[in-house]
């Protein structure tokens, strides 16, 4: 698995509200731009949401959410991993450092120790060997090669593991150490530039999901591989993904992360508050903090969708379930493997969608 995943942190407490509720927000627009608020009161950016008082008899928010996934992670992944020359050039972008991090073992250790996610993939493969027996498999973003190893052990005829970072060299050693050199071929490079030794594959498997499902993800790369190499009746794993949104109360967290800047060792640093509010966070959330119903934003069929479908605007309506403040919006996602004997998948949300195989779940992109 070649993507950095959501890291769980302790959930904040219930917190407290202010004495007087502020004016209720009427519109919130989310884009990938860093612009400020609009004249019509629309907030732009990832998390420009101040404290909102919620009336259970009314809708909390009616808005559009815009997700732009056109700049996929793979677009600069390989350039980034080869972008640390010895001539002293230090003009690196954040993407350069981000992708180079996948050459370090700590990232892969963190992902492999995510038992819910890793065991889901293992169970999908081991418990559905009929899908893999004597089939040619393509592993997109292979990382250490763990998914390729699962597939080989399940009886795949051959597995082609594409990894863009320097971890590809380590993956080759791992494959050799486990006696699968004759079954698994590790290829280093961009999927868009790789010359695959075969014309078609039967299965494409990938752990492509990013934060917020589509942030810094490899979906477009998976779709490229699908359109180029997958046989007509081929299988993409996972093949379904859904993105959800809800709102929570968390005054204590807001006090700790935002109001903290009002007085820092006796100095006023409140000018940082705006930037702090715009920065999305990855954290866990207690289900008792949910103020609104959960809203489905988007469901994607990876086996059929067009690359452009990953960028979308989705209207949403959050309905309050109790009288409380809203301090943050929380997004989470599910992925499912519908080609299995039994519907299998996992969720980064704490709600039971009938897909979980573990109890520790993470909500992603908590926005204060």
mmCIF file with all atom_site columns, N, CA and C in Angstrom, residues 172-243:
data_model
loop_
_atom_site.group_PDB
_atom_site.id
_atom_site.type_symbol
_atom_site.label_atom_id
_atom_site.label_alt_id
_atom_site.label_comp_id
_atom_site.label_asym_id
_atom_site.label_entity_id
_atom_site.label_seq_id
_atom_site.pdbx_PDB_ins_code
_atom_site.Cartn_x
_atom_site.Cartn_y
_atom_site.Cartn_z
_atom_site.occupancy
_atom_site.B_iso_or_equiv
_atom_site.pdbx_formal_charge
_atom_site.auth_seq_id
_atom_site.auth_comp_id
_atom_site.auth_asym_id
_atom_site.auth_atom_id
_atom_site.pdbx_PDB_model_num
ATOM 1   N N  . UNK A 1 172 ? 11.185  -5.159  -4.012  1.00 0.00 ? 172 UNK A N  1
ATOM 2   C CA . UNK A 1 172 ? 11.812  -6.257  -4.750  1.00 0.00 ? 172 UNK A CA 1
ATOM 3   C C  . UNK A 1 172 ? 12.503  -7.223  -3.794  1.00 0.00 ? 172 UNK A C  1
ATOM 4   N N  . UNK A 1 173 ? 13.215  -6.669  -2.802  1.00 0.00 ? 173 UNK A N  1
ATOM 5   C CA . UNK A 1 173 ? 13.898  -7.513  -1.819  1.00 0.00 ? 173 UNK A CA 1
ATOM 6   C C  . UNK A 1 173 ? 12.894  -8.327  -1.008  1.00 0.00 ? 173 UNK A C  1
ATOM 7   N N  . UNK A 1 174 ? 11.787  -7.684  -0.635  1.00 0.00 ? 174 UNK A N  1
ATOM 8   C CA . UNK A 1 174 ? 10.752  -8.378  0.146   1.00 0.00 ? 174 UNK A CA 1
ATOM 9   C C  . UNK A 1 174 ? 10.163  -9.533  -0.661  1.00 0.00 ? 174 UNK A C  1
ATOM 10  N N  . UNK A 1 175 ? 9.910   -9.286  -1.927  1.00 0.00 ? 175 UNK A N  1
ATOM 11  C CA . UNK A 1 175 ? 9.364   -10.331 -2.799  1.00 0.00 ? 175 UNK A CA 1
ATOM 12  C C  . UNK A 1 175 ? 10.326  -11.507 -2.887  1.00 0.00 ? 175 UNK A C  1
ATOM 13  N N  . UNK A 1 176 ? 11.613  -11.216 -3.067  1.00 0.00 ? 176 UNK A N  1
ATOM 14  C CA . UNK A 1 176 ? 12.623  -12.272 -3.153  1.00 0.00 ? 176 UNK A CA 1
ATOM 15  C C  . UNK A 1 176 ? 12.734  -13.036 -1.841  1.00 0.00 ? 176 UNK A C  1
ATOM 16  N N  . UNK A 1 177 ? 12.720  -12.318 -0.725  1.00 0.00 ? 177 UNK A N  1
ATOM 17  C CA . UNK A 1 177 ? 12.862  -12.950 0.590   1.00 0.00 ? 177 UNK A CA 1
ATOM 18  C C  . UNK A 1 177 ? 11.727  -13.918 0.884   1.00 0.00 ? 177 UNK A C  1
ATOM 19  N N  . UNK A 1 178 ? 10.564  -13.670 0.296   1.00 0.00 ? 178 UNK A N  1
ATOM 20  C CA . UNK A 1 178 ? 9.401   -14.513 0.557   1.00 0.00 ? 178 UNK A CA 1
ATOM 21  C C  . UNK A 1 178 ? 9.143   -15.534 -0.549  1.00 0.00 ? 178 UNK A C  1
ATOM 22  N N  . UNK A 1 179 ? 10.089  -15.640 -1.483  1.00 0.00 ? 179 UNK A N  1
ATOM 23  C CA . UNK A 1 179 ? 10.013  -16.684 -2.493  1.00 0.00 ? 179 UNK A CA 1
ATOM 24  C C  . UNK A 1 179 ? 8.982   -16.480 -3.579  1.00 0.00 ? 179 UNK A C  1
ATOM 25  N N  . UNK A 1 180 ? 8.654   -15.215 -3.888  1.00 0.00 ? 180 UNK A N  1
ATOM 26  C CA . UNK A 1 180 ? 7.636   -14.954 -4.914  1.00 0.00 ? 180 UNK A CA 1
ATOM 27  C C  . UNK A 1 180 ? 8.205   -14.246 -6.144  1.00 0.00 ? 180 UNK A C  1
ATOM 28  N N  . UNK A 1 181 ? 9.508   -14.340 -6.348  1.00 0.00 ? 181 UNK A N  1
ATOM 29  C CA . UNK A 1 181 ? 10.131  -13.646 -7.477  1.00 0.00 ? 181 UNK A CA 1
ATOM 30  C C  . UNK A 1 181 ? 9.597   -14.118 -8.820  1.00 0.00 ? 181 UNK A C  1
ATOM 31  N N  . UNK A 1 182 ? 9.156   -15.368 -8.868  1.00 0.00 ? 182 UNK A N  1
ATOM 32  C CA . UNK A 1 182 ? 8.632   -15.901 -10.127 1.00 0.00 ? 182 UNK A CA 1
ATOM 33  C C  . UNK A 1 182 ? 7.166   -15.540 -10.360 1.00 0.00 ? 182 UNK A C  1
ATOM 34  N N  . UNK A 1 183 ? 6.532   -14.933 -9.345  1.00 0.00 ? 183 UNK A N  1
ATOM 35  C CA . UNK A 1 183 ? 5.115   -14.579 -9.447  1.00 0.00 ? 183 UNK A CA 1
ATOM 36  C C  . UNK A 1 183 ? 4.908   -13.068 -9.458  1.00 0.00 ? 183 UNK A C  1
ATOM 37  N N  . UNK A 1 184 ? 5.741   -12.331 -8.730  1.00 0.00 ? 184 UNK A N  1
ATOM 38  C CA . UNK A 1 184 ? 5.573   -10.880 -8.589  1.00 0.00 ? 184 UNK A CA 1
ATOM 39  C C  . UNK A 1 184 ? 6.706   -10.147 -9.290  1.00 0.00 ? 184 UNK A C  1
ATOM 40  N N  . UNK A 1 185 ? 6.353   -9.216  -10.152 1.00 0.00 ? 185 UNK A N  1
ATOM 41  C CA . UNK A 1 185 ? 7.321   -8.344  -10.806 1.00 0.00 ? 185 UNK A CA 1
ATOM 42  C C  . UNK A 1 185 ? 7.094   -6.923  -10.320 1.00 0.00 ? 185 UNK A C  1
ATOM 43  N N  . UNK A 1 186 ? 8.104   -6.338  -9.673  1.00 0.00 ? 186 UNK A N  1
ATOM 44  C CA . UNK A 1 186 ? 8.008   -4.966  -9.171  1.00 0.00 ? 186 UNK A CA 1
ATOM 45  C C  . UNK A 1 186 ? 8.555   -4.017  -10.231 1.00 0.00 ? 186 UNK A C  1
ATOM 46  N N  . UNK A 1 187 ? 7.767   -3.025  -10.603 1.00 0.00 ? 187 UNK A N  1
ATOM 47  C CA . UNK A 1 187 ? 8.150   -2.046  -11.611 1.00 0.00 ? 187 UNK A CA 1
ATOM 48  C C  . UNK A 1 187 ? 8.192   -0.665  -10.978 1.00 0.00 ? 187 UNK A C  1
ATOM 49  N N  . UNK A 1 188 ? 9.318   0.026   -11.106 1.00 0.00 ? 188 UNK A N  1
ATOM 50  C CA . UNK A 1 188 ? 9.460   1.363   -10.526 1.00 0.00 ? 188 UNK A CA 1
ATOM 51  C C  . UNK A 1 188 ? 9.167   2.421   -11.588 1.00 0.00 ? 188 UNK A C  1
ATOM 52  N N  . UNK A 1 189 ? 8.251   3.333   -11.272 1.00 0.00 ? 189 UNK A N  1
ATOM 53  C CA . UNK A 1 189 ? 7.941   4.414   -12.187 1.00 0.00 ? 189 UNK A CA 1
ATOM 54  C C  . UNK A 1 189 ? 6.487   4.829   -12.116 1.00 0.00 ? 189 UNK A C  1
ATOM 55  N N  . UNK A 1 190 ? 6.132   5.809   -12.935 1.00 0.00 ? 190 UNK A N  1
ATOM 56  C CA . UNK A 1 190 ? 4.751   6.271   -13.003 1.00 0.00 ? 190 UNK A CA 1
ATOM 57  C C  . UNK A 1 190 ? 3.919   5.295   -13.814 1.00 0.00 ? 190 UNK A C  1
ATOM 58  N N  . UNK A 1 191 ? 2.711   5.059   -13.367 1.00 0.00 ? 191 UNK A N  1
ATOM 59  C CA . UNK A 1 191 ? 1.798   4.185   -14.102 1.00 0.00 ? 191 UNK A CA 1
ATOM 60  C C  . UNK A 1 191 ? 1.623   4.690   -15.529 1.00 0.00 ? 191 UNK A C  1
ATOM 61  N N  . UNK A 1 192 ? 1.549   6.005   -15.679 1.00 0.00 ? 192 UNK A N  1
ATOM 62  C CA . UNK A 1 192 ? 1.328   6.598   -16.994 1.00 0.00 ? 192 UNK A CA 1
ATOM 63  C C  . UNK A 1 192 ? 2.523   6.421   -17.929 1.00 0.00 ? 192 UNK A C  1
ATOM 64  N N  . UNK A 1 193 ? 3.682   6.040   -17.392 1.00 0.00 ? 193 UNK A N  1
ATOM 65  C CA . UNK A 1 193 ? 4.886   5.915   -18.213 1.00 0.00 ? 193 UNK A CA 1
ATOM 66  C C  . UNK A 1 193 ? 5.449   4.498   -18.247 1.00 0.00 ? 193 UNK A C  1
ATOM 67  N N  . UNK A 1 194 ? 4.849   3.598   -17.502 1.00 0.00 ? 194 UNK A N  1
ATOM 68  C CA . UNK A 1 194 ? 5.333   2.218   -17.417 1.00 0.00 ? 194 UNK A CA 1
ATOM 69  C C  . UNK A 1 194 ? 4.978   1.443   -18.689 1.00 0.00 ? 194 UNK A C  1
ATOM 70  N N  . UNK A 1 195 ? 5.935   0.637   -19.151 1.00 0.00 ? 195 UNK A N  1
ATOM 71  C CA . UNK A 1 195 ? 5.659   -0.322  -20.219 1.00 0.00 ? 195 UNK A CA 1
ATOM 72  C C  . UNK A 1 195 ? 5.384   -1.665  -19.560 1.00 0.00 ? 195 UNK A C  1
ATOM 73  N N  . UNK A 1 196 ? 4.120   -1.992  -19.424 1.00 0.00 ? 196 UNK A N  1
ATOM 74  C CA . UNK A 1 196 ? 3.741   -3.243  -18.783 1.00 0.00 ? 196 UNK A CA 1
ATOM 75  C C  . UNK A 1 196 ? 4.084   -4.414  -19.709 1.00 0.00 ? 196 UNK A C  1
ATOM 76  N N  . UNK A 1 197 ? 4.671   -5.480  -19.168 1.00 0.00 ? 197 UNK A N  1
ATOM 77  C CA . UNK A 1 197 ? 5.072   -6.626  -19.996 1.00 0.00 ? 197 UNK A CA 1
ATOM 78  C C  . UNK A 1 197 ? 3.909   -7.377  -20.636 1.00 0.00 ? 197 UNK A C  1
ATOM 79  N N  . UNK A 1 198 ? 2.684   -7.090  -20.206 1.00 0.00 ? 198 UNK A N  1
ATOM 80  C CA . UNK A 1 198 ? 1.510   -7.765  -20.776 1.00 0.00 ? 198 UNK A CA 1
ATOM 81  C C  . UNK A 1 198 ? 0.554   -6.723  -21.336 1.00 0.00 ? 198 UNK A C  1
ATOM 82  N N  . UNK A 1 199 ? -0.285  -7.162  -22.265 1.00 0.00 ? 199 UNK A N  1
ATOM 83  C CA . UNK A 1 199 ? -1.232  -6.238  -22.893 1.00 0.00 ? 199 UNK A CA 1
ATOM 84  C C  . UNK A 1 199 ? -2.423  -5.952  -22.002 1.00 0.00 ? 199 UNK A C  1
ATOM 85  N N  . UNK A 1 200 ? -2.866  -6.961  -21.233 1.00 0.00 ? 200 UNK A N  1
ATOM 86  C CA . UNK A 1 200 ? -4.051  -6.813  -20.402 1.00 0.00 ? 200 UNK A CA 1
ATOM 87  C C  . UNK A 1 200 ? -3.867  -7.519  -19.064 1.00 0.00 ? 200 UNK A C  1
ATOM 88  N N  . UNK A 1 201 ? -4.631  -7.054  -18.065 1.00 0.00 ? 201 UNK A N  1
ATOM 89  C CA . UNK A 1 201 ? -4.651  -7.701  -16.750 1.00 0.00 ? 201 UNK A CA 1
ATOM 90  C C  . UNK A 1 201 ? -6.101  -8.016  -16.395 1.00 0.00 ? 201 UNK A C  1
ATOM 91  N N  . UNK A 1 202 ? -6.269  -8.991  -15.507 1.00 0.00 ? 202 UNK A N  1
ATOM 92  C CA . UNK A 1 202 ? -7.614  -9.407  -15.105 1.00 0.00 ? 202 UNK A CA 1
ATOM 93  C C  . UNK A 1 202 ? -8.148  -8.626  -13.914 1.00 0.00 ? 202 UNK A C  1
ATOM 94  N N  . UNK A 1 203 ? -7.228  -8.187  -13.048 1.00 0.00 ? 203 UNK A N  1
ATOM 95  C CA . UNK A 1 203 ? -7.616  -7.505  -11.805 1.00 0.00 ? 203 UNK A CA 1
ATOM 96  C C  . UNK A 1 203 ? -6.699  -6.314  -11.571 1.00 0.00 ? 203 UNK A C  1
ATOM 97  N N  . UNK A 1 204 ? -7.276  -5.209  -11.144 1.00 0.00 ? 204 UNK A N  1
ATOM 98  C CA . UNK A 1 204 ? -6.490  -4.067  -10.659 1.00 0.00 ? 204 UNK A CA 1
ATOM 99  C C  . UNK A 1 204 ? -6.845  -3.856  -9.200  1.00 0.00 ? 204 UNK A C  1
ATOM 100 N N  . UNK A 1 205 ? -5.836  -3.874  -8.354  1.00 0.00 ? 205 UNK A N  1
ATOM 101 C CA . UNK A 1 205 ? -6.049  -3.649  -6.924  1.00 0.00 ? 205 UNK A CA 1
ATOM 102 C C  . UNK A 1 205 ? -5.192  -2.476  -6.482  1.00 0.00 ? 205 UNK A C  1
ATOM 103 N N  . UNK A 1 206 ? -5.721  -1.656  -5.608  1.00 0.00 ? 206 UNK A N  1
ATOM 104 C CA . UNK A 1 206 ? -4.980  -0.478  -5.152  1.00 0.00 ? 206 UNK A CA 1
ATOM 105 C C  . UNK A 1 206 ? -5.562  0.038   -3.855  1.00 0.00 ? 206 UNK A C  1
ATOM 106 N N  . UNK A 1 207 ? -4.696  0.586   -3.034  1.00 0.00 ? 207 UNK A N  1
ATOM 107 C CA . UNK A 1 207 ? -5.135  1.285   -1.827  1.00 0.00 ? 207 UNK A CA 1
ATOM 108 C C  . UNK A 1 207 ? -4.923  2.764   -2.123  1.00 0.00 ? 207 UNK A C  1
ATOM 109 N N  . UNK A 1 208 ? -5.812  3.325   -2.947  1.00 0.00 ? 208 UNK A N  1
ATOM 110 C CA . UNK A 1 208 ? -5.608  4.633   -3.557  1.00 0.00 ? 208 UNK A CA 1
ATOM 111 C C  . UNK A 1 208 ? -6.164  5.789   -2.745  1.00 0.00 ? 208 UNK A C  1
ATOM 112 N N  . UNK A 1 209 ? -6.960  5.511   -1.722  1.00 0.00 ? 209 UNK A N  1
ATOM 113 C CA . UNK A 1 209 ? -7.715  6.564   -1.047  1.00 0.00 ? 209 UNK A CA 1
ATOM 114 C C  . UNK A 1 209 ? -6.806  7.537   -0.299  1.00 0.00 ? 209 UNK A C  1
ATOM 115 N N  . UNK A 1 210 ? -7.154  8.819   -0.357  1.00 0.00 ? 210 UNK A N  1
ATOM 116 C CA . UNK A 1 210 ? -6.424  9.836   0.384   1.00 0.00 ? 210 UNK A CA 1
ATOM 117 C C  . UNK A 1 210 ? -7.298  10.437  1.470   1.00 0.00 ? 210 UNK A C  1
ATOM 118 N N  . UNK A 1 211 ? -6.799  11.478  2.128   1.00 0.00 ? 211 UNK A N  1
ATOM 119 C CA . UNK A 1 211 ? -7.620  12.197  3.090   1.00 0.00 ? 211 UNK A CA 1
ATOM 120 C C  . UNK A 1 211 ? -8.864  12.723  2.374   1.00 0.00 ? 211 UNK A C  1
ATOM 121 N N  . UNK A 1 212 ? -9.995  12.737  3.092   1.00 0.00 ? 212 UNK A N  1
ATOM 122 C CA . UNK A 1 212 ? -11.241 13.205  2.467   1.00 0.00 ? 212 UNK A CA 1
ATOM 123 C C  . UNK A 1 212 ? -11.555 12.366  1.234   1.00 0.00 ? 212 UNK A C  1
ATOM 124 N N  . UNK A 1 213 ? -11.054 11.164  1.209   1.00 0.00 ? 213 UNK A N  1
ATOM 125 C CA . UNK A 1 213 ? -11.188 10.212  0.112   1.00 0.00 ? 213 UNK A CA 1
ATOM 126 C C  . UNK A 1 213 ? -10.411 10.637  -1.127  1.00 0.00 ? 213 UNK A C  1
ATOM 127 N N  . UNK A 1 214 ? -10.583 11.902  -1.556  1.00 0.00 ? 214 UNK A N  1
ATOM 128 C CA . UNK A 1 214 ? -10.054 12.334  -2.843  1.00 0.00 ? 214 UNK A CA 1
ATOM 129 C C  . UNK A 1 214 ? -8.911  13.331  -2.751  1.00 0.00 ? 214 UNK A C  1
ATOM 130 N N  . UNK A 1 215 ? -8.470  13.657  -1.531  1.00 0.00 ? 215 UNK A N  1
ATOM 131 C CA . UNK A 1 215 ? -7.388  14.630  -1.382  1.00 0.00 ? 215 UNK A CA 1
ATOM 132 C C  . UNK A 1 215 ? -6.053  13.900  -1.444  1.00 0.00 ? 215 UNK A C  1
ATOM 133 N N  . UNK A 1 216 ? -5.176  14.323  -2.381  1.00 0.00 ? 216 UNK A N  1
ATOM 134 C CA . UNK A 1 216 ? -3.877  13.687  -2.587  1.00 0.00 ? 216 UNK A CA 1
ATOM 135 C C  . UNK A 1 216 ? -4.041  12.178  -2.740  1.00 0.00 ? 216 UNK A C  1
ATOM 136 N N  . UNK A 1 217 ? -4.919  11.793  -3.645  1.00 0.00 ? 217 UNK A N  1
ATOM 137 C CA . UNK A 1 217 ? -5.213  10.379  -3.851  1.00 0.00 ? 217 UNK A CA 1
ATOM 138 C C  . UNK A 1 217 ? -4.652  9.907   -5.187  1.00 0.00 ? 217 UNK A C  1
ATOM 139 N N  . UNK A 1 218 ? -4.805  8.619   -5.455  1.00 0.00 ? 218 UNK A N  1
ATOM 140 C CA . UNK A 1 218 ? -4.315  8.035   -6.698  1.00 0.00 ? 218 UNK A CA 1
ATOM 141 C C  . UNK A 1 218 ? -5.451  7.534   -7.589  1.00 0.00 ? 218 UNK A C  1
ATOM 142 N N  . UNK A 1 219 ? -6.649  8.054   -7.399  1.00 0.00 ? 219 UNK A N  1
ATOM 143 C CA . UNK A 1 219 ? -7.789  7.538   -8.142  1.00 0.00 ? 219 UNK A CA 1
ATOM 144 C C  . UNK A 1 219 ? -7.622  7.703   -9.644  1.00 0.00 ? 219 UNK A C  1
ATOM 145 N N  . UNK A 1 220 ? -7.196  8.881   -10.091 1.00 0.00 ? 220 UNK A N  1
ATOM 146 C CA . UNK A 1 220 ? -7.043  9.091   -11.524 1.00 0.00 ? 220 UNK A CA 1
ATOM 147 C C  . UNK A 1 220 ? -6.021  8.139   -12.130 1.00 0.00 ? 220 UNK A C  1
ATOM 148 N N  . UNK A 1 221 ? -5.003  7.790   -11.346 1.00 0.00 ? 221 UNK A N  1
ATOM 149 C CA . UNK A 1 221 ? -4.008  6.827   -11.812 1.00 0.00 ? 221 UNK A CA 1
ATOM 150 C C  . UNK A 1 221 ? -4.622  5.437   -11.954 1.00 0.00 ? 221 UNK A C  1
ATOM 151 N N  . UNK A 1 222 ? -5.464  5.064   -10.995 1.00 0.00 ? 222 UNK A N  1
ATOM 152 C CA . UNK A 1 222 ? -6.155  3.771   -11.072 1.00 0.00 ? 222 UNK A CA 1
ATOM 153 C C  . UNK A 1 222 ? -7.068  3.737   -12.297 1.00 0.00 ? 222 UNK A C  1
ATOM 154 N N  . UNK A 1 223 ? -7.768  4.836   -12.551 1.00 0.00 ? 223 UNK A N  1
ATOM 155 C CA . UNK A 1 223 ? -8.665  4.896   -13.707 1.00 0.00 ? 223 UNK A CA 1
ATOM 156 C C  . UNK A 1 223 ? -7.882  4.836   -15.018 1.00 0.00 ? 223 UNK A C  1
ATOM 157 N N  . UNK A 1 224 ? -6.711  5.457   -15.028 1.00 0.00 ? 224 UNK A N  1
ATOM 158 C CA . UNK A 1 224 ? -5.847  5.382   -16.216 1.00 0.00 ? 224 UNK A CA 1
ATOM 159 C C  . UNK A 1 224 ? -5.437  3.939   -16.478 1.00 0.00 ? 224 UNK A C  1
ATOM 160 N N  . UNK A 1 225 ? -5.000  3.247   -15.414 1.00 0.00 ? 225 UNK A N  1
ATOM 161 C CA . UNK A 1 225 ? -4.596  1.844   -15.548 1.00 0.00 ? 225 UNK A CA 1
ATOM 162 C C  . UNK A 1 225 ? -5.777  0.979   -15.984 1.00 0.00 ? 225 UNK A C  1
ATOM 163 N N  . UNK A 1 226 ? -6.949  1.265   -15.425 1.00 0.00 ? 226 UNK A N  1
ATOM 164 C CA . UNK A 1 226 ? -8.155  0.513   -15.795 1.00 0.00 ? 226 UNK A CA 1
ATOM 165 C C  . UNK A 1 226 ? -8.448  0.633   -17.285 1.00 0.00 ? 226 UNK A C  1
ATOM 166 N N  . UNK A 1 227 ? -8.426  1.870   -17.784 1.00 0.00 ? 227 UNK A N  1
ATOM 167 C CA . UNK A 1 227 ? -8.772  2.104   -19.185 1.00 0.00 ? 227 UNK A CA 1
ATOM 168 C C  . UNK A 1 227 ? -7.724  1.545   -20.147 1.00 0.00 ? 227 UNK A C  1
ATOM 169 N N  . UNK A 1 228 ? -6.484  1.448   -19.690 1.00 0.00 ? 228 UNK A N  1
ATOM 170 C CA . UNK A 1 228 ? -5.404  1.003   -20.572 1.00 0.00 ? 228 UNK A CA 1
ATOM 171 C C  . UNK A 1 228 ? -5.200  -0.506  -20.556 1.00 0.00 ? 228 UNK A C  1
ATOM 172 N N  . UNK A 1 229 ? -5.337  -1.136  -19.374 1.00 0.00 ? 229 UNK A N  1
ATOM 173 C CA . UNK A 1 229 ? -4.902  -2.529  -19.260 1.00 0.00 ? 229 UNK A CA 1
ATOM 174 C C  . UNK A 1 229 ? -5.975  -3.528  -18.828 1.00 0.00 ? 229 UNK A C  1
ATOM 175 N N  . UNK A 1 230 ? -7.064  -3.082  -18.237 1.00 0.00 ? 230 UNK A N  1
ATOM 176 C CA . UNK A 1 230 ? -8.027  -4.037  -17.693 1.00 0.00 ? 230 UNK A CA 1
ATOM 177 C C  . UNK A 1 230 ? -8.858  -4.684  -18.805 1.00 0.00 ? 230 UNK A C  1
ATOM 178 N N  . UNK A 1 231 ? -9.015  -6.009  -18.730 1.00 0.00 ? 231 UNK A N  1
ATOM 179 C CA . UNK A 1 231 ? -9.851  -6.717  -19.701 1.00 0.00 ? 231 UNK A CA 1
ATOM 180 C C  . UNK A 1 231 ? -11.306 -6.272  -19.543 1.00 0.00 ? 231 UNK A C  1
ATOM 181 N N  . UNK A 1 232 ? -12.113 -6.532  -20.545 1.00 0.00 ? 232 UNK A N  1
ATOM 182 C CA . UNK A 1 232 ? -13.495 -6.039  -20.558 1.00 0.00 ? 232 UNK A CA 1
ATOM 183 C C  . UNK A 1 232 ? -14.303 -6.461  -19.341 1.00 0.00 ? 232 UNK A C  1
ATOM 184 N N  . UNK A 1 233 ? -14.135 -7.698  -18.914 1.00 0.00 ? 233 UNK A N  1
ATOM 185 C CA . UNK A 1 233 ? -14.888 -8.183  -17.752 1.00 0.00 ? 233 UNK A CA 1
ATOM 186 C C  . UNK A 1 233 ? -14.007 -8.222  -16.509 1.00 0.00 ? 233 UNK A C  1
ATOM 187 N N  . UNK A 1 234 ? -13.002 -7.351  -16.471 1.00 0.00 ? 234 UNK A N  1
ATOM 188 C CA . UNK A 1 234 ? -12.052 -7.341  -15.362 1.00 0.00 ? 234 UNK A CA 1
ATOM 189 C C  . UNK A 1 234 ? -12.635 -6.777  -14.077 1.00 0.00 ? 234 UNK A C  1
ATOM 190 N N  . UNK A 1 235 ? -11.857 -6.918  -13.003 1.00 0.00 ? 235 UNK A N  1
ATOM 191 C CA . UNK A 1 235 ? -12.297 -6.526  -11.664 1.00 0.00 ? 235 UNK A CA 1
ATOM 192 C C  . UNK A 1 235 ? -11.388 -5.432  -11.123 1.00 0.00 ? 235 UNK A C  1
ATOM 193 N N  . UNK A 1 236 ? -11.991 -4.396  -10.547 1.00 0.00 ? 236 UNK A N  1
ATOM 194 C CA . UNK A 1 236 ? -11.259 -3.343  -9.841  1.00 0.00 ? 236 UNK A CA 1
ATOM 195 C C  . UNK A 1 236 ? -11.561 -3.482  -8.355  1.00 0.00 ? 236 UNK A C  1
ATOM 196 N N  . UNK A 1 237 ? -10.526 -3.506  -7.527  1.00 0.00 ? 237 UNK A N  1
ATOM 197 C CA . UNK A 1 237 ? -10.681 -3.656  -6.075  1.00 0.00 ? 237 UNK A CA 1
ATOM 198 C C  . UNK A 1 237 ? -9.973  -2.532  -5.336  1.00 0.00 ? 237 UNK A C  1
ATOM 199 N N  . UNK A 1 238 ? -10.716 -1.789  -4.480  1.00 0.00 ? 238 UNK A N  1
ATOM 200 C CA . UNK A 1 238 ? -12.164 -1.827  -4.282  1.00 0.00 ? 238 UNK A CA 1
ATOM 201 C C  . UNK A 1 238 ? -12.879 -1.181  -5.472  1.00 0.00 ? 238 UNK A C  1
ATOM 202 N N  . UNK A 1 239 ? -14.185 -1.432  -5.585  1.00 0.00 ? 239 UNK A N  1
ATOM 203 C CA . UNK A 1 239 ? -14.915 -0.918  -6.743  1.00 0.00 ? 239 UNK A CA 1
ATOM 204 C C  . UNK A 1 239 ? -15.980 0.115   -6.398  1.00 0.00 ? 239 UNK A C  1
ATOM 205 N N  . UNK A 1 240 ? -16.232 0.357   -5.121  1.00 0.00 ? 240 UNK A N  1
ATOM 206 C CA . UNK A 1 240 ? -17.203 1.380   -4.728  1.00 0.00 ? 240 UNK A CA 1
ATOM 207 C C  . UNK A 1 240 ? -16.624 2.231   -3.597  1.00 0.00 ? 240 UNK A C  1
ATOM 208 N N  . UNK A 1 241 ? -16.925 3.521   -3.629  1.00 0.00 ? 241 UNK A N  1
ATOM 209 C CA . UNK A 1 241 ? -16.487 4.432   -2.568  1.00 0.00 ? 241 UNK A CA 1
ATOM 210 C C  . UNK A 1 241 ? -17.552 5.498   -2.356  1.00 0.00 ? 241 UNK A C  1
ATOM 211 N N  . UNK A 1 242 ? -17.806 5.842   -1.094  1.00 0.00 ? 242 UNK A N  1
ATOM 212 C CA . UNK A 1 242 ? -18.818 6.848   -0.755  1.00 0.00 ? 242 UNK A CA 1
ATOM 213 C C  . UNK A 1 242 ? -18.245 7.853   0.229   1.00 0.00 ? 242 UNK A C  1
ATOM 214 N N  . UNK A 1 243 ? -18.592 9.120   0.035   1.00 0.00 ? 243 UNK A N  1
ATOM 215 C CA . UNK A 1 243 ? -18.112 10.214  0.876   1.00 0.00 ? 243 UNK A CA 1
ATOM 216 C C  . UNK A 1 243 ? -19.287 10.829  1.628   1.00 0.00 ? 243 UNK A C  1
#
